[in-house]
CSV table of C-alpha atoms in Angstrom, one decimal:
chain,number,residue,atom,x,y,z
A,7,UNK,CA,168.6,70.9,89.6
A,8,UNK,CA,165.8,69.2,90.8
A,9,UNK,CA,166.1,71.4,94.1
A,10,UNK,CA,166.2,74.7,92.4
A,11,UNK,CA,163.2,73.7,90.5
A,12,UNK,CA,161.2,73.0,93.0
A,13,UNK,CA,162.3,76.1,95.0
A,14,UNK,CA,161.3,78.1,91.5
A,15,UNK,CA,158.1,76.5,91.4
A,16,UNK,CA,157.6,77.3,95.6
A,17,UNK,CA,157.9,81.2,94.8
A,18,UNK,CA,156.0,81.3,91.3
A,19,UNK,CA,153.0,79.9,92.7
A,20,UNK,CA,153.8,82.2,96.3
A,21,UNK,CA,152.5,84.6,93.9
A,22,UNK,CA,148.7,82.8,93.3
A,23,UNK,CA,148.2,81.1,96.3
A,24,UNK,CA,148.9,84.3,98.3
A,25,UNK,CA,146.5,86.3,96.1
A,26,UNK,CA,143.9,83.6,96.8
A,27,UNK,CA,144.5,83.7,100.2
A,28,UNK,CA,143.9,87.2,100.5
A,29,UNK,CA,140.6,87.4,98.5
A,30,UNK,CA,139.5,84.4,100.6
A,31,UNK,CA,139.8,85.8,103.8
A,32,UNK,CA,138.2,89.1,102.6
A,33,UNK,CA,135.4,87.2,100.8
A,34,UNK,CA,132.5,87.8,102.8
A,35,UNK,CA,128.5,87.1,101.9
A,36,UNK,CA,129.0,89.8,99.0
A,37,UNK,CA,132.2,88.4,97.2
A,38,UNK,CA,134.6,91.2,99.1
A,39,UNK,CA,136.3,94.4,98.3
A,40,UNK,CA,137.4,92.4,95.2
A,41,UNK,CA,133.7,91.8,93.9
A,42,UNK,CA,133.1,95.5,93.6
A,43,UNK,CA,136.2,96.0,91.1
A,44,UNK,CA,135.0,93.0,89.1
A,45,UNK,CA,131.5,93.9,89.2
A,46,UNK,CA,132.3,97.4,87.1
A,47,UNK,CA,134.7,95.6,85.1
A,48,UNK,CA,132.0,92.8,83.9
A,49,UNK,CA,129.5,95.3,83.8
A,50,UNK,CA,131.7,97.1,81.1
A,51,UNK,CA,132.1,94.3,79.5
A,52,UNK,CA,128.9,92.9,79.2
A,53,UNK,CA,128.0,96.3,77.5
A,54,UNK,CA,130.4,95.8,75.2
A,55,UNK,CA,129.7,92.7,74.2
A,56,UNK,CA,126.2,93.4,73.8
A,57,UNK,CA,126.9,96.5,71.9
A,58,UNK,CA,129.4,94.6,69.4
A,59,UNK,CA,127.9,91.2,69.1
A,60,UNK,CA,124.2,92.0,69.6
A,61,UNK,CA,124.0,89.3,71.9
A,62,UNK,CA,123.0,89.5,75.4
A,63,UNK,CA,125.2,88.3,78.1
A,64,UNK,CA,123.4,86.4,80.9
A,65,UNK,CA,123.4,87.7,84.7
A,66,UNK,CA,126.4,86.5,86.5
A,67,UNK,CA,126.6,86.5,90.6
A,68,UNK,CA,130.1,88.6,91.1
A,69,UNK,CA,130.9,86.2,94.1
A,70,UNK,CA,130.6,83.1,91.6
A,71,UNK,CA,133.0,85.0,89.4
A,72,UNK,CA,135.5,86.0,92.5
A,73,UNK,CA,135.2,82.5,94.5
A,74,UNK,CA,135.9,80.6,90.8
A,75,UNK,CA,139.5,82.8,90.4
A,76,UNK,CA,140.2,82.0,94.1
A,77,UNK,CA,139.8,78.6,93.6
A,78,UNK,CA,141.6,78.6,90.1
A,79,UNK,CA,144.2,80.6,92.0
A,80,UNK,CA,144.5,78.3,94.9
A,81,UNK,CA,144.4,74.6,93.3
A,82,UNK,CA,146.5,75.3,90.5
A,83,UNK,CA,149.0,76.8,92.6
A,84,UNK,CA,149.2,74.2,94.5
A,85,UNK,CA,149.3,71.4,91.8
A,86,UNK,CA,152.1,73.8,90.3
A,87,UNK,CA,153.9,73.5,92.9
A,88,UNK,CA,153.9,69.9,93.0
A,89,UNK,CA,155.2,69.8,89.4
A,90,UNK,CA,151.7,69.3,87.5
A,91,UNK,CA,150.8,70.1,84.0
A,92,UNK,CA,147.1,70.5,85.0
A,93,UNK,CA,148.0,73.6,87.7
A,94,UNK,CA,149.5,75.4,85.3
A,95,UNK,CA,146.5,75.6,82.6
A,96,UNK,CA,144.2,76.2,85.6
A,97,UNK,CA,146.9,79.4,86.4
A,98,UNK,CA,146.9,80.2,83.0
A,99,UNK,CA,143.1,80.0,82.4
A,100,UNK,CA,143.0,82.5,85.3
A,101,UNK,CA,145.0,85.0,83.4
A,102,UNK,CA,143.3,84.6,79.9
A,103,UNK,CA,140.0,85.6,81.7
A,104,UNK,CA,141.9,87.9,84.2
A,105,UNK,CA,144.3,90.3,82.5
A,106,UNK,CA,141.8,91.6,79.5
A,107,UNK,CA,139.1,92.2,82.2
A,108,UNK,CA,140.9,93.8,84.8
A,109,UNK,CA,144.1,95.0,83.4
A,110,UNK,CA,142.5,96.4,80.3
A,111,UNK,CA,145.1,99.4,80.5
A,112,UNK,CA,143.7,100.9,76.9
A,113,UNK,CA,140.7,102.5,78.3
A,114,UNK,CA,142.7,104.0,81.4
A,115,UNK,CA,145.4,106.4,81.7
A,116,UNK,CA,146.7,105.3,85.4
A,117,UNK,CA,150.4,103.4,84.6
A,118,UNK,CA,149.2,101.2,87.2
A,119,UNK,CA,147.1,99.0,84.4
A,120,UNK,CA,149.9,98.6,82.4
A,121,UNK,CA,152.1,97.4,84.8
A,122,UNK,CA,150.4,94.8,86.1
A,123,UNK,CA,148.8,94.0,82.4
A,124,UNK,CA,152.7,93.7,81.5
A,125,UNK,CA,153.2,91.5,85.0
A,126,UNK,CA,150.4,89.2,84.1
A,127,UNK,CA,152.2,88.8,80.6
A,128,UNK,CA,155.3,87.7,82.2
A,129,UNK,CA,153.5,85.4,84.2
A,130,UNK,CA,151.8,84.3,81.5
A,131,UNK,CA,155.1,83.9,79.2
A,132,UNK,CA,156.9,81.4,82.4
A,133,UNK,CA,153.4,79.3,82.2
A,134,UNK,CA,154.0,78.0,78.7
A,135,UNK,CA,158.1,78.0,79.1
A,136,UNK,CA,157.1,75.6,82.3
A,137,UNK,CA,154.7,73.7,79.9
A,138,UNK,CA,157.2,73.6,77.2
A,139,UNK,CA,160.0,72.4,79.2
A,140,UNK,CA,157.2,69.6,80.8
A,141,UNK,CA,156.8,68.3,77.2
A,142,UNK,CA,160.3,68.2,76.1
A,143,UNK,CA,161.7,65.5,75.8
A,144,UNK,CA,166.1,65.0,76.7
């Protein structure tokens, strides 16, 4: 069992650590290709934040915003991996700010959003199963 587990663990966090390693190497001075999607999709939702709550939402450097999900990307994954707690609430902190920002597949009409809105539930859902199974006891 203890095998398998860690094999399962290997190719869930395959998943993060590969993404990381991607927008890392594509990073750049100006955040990469990456930034420029994030950069319309906080822009959005800085306007609607402002527009709801009244409240305006301080500038944010894009590249601060891309380099912080690289590195919650890359550490967790790698603390997942080695059976940590802590990795997977840095993984999961990623996807609460991730998939309503980016995956907000209510204000498009490409299936595309809501695939990967529904993938990033999934991963999402095996987070706190990990977590759960971490705090039972046998």
């Amino acid at each position: 069992m203890g095998f398998l587990s860690g094999l399962g663990r290997v190719l869930f966090a395959f998943f993060f650590l590969f993404s990381a390693w991607q927008e890392f190497n594509a990073f750049g001075v100006d955040g990469g290709p990456i930034a420029k999607v994030y950069g319309t999709k906080v822009d959005f939702l800085k306007d609607r934040v402002t527009s709801y709550l009244g409240v305006e939402v301080p500038a944010v450097e894009i590249k601060h915003v891309v380099a912080a999900g690289i590195a919650l990307k890359g550490i967790g994954g790698i603390l997942f991996i080695l059976g940590s707690s802590v990795g997977a609430y840095l993984l999961l902190l990623h996807l609460v700010i991730i998939t309503p920002v980016l995956h907000d597949f209510a204000n498009y009409s490409n299936p595309e959003f809501l695939r990967v809105f529904t993938q990033d539930l999934a991963l999402f859902g095996t987070l706190l199963f990990f977590l759960g199974m971490k705090t039972q006891s046998i």
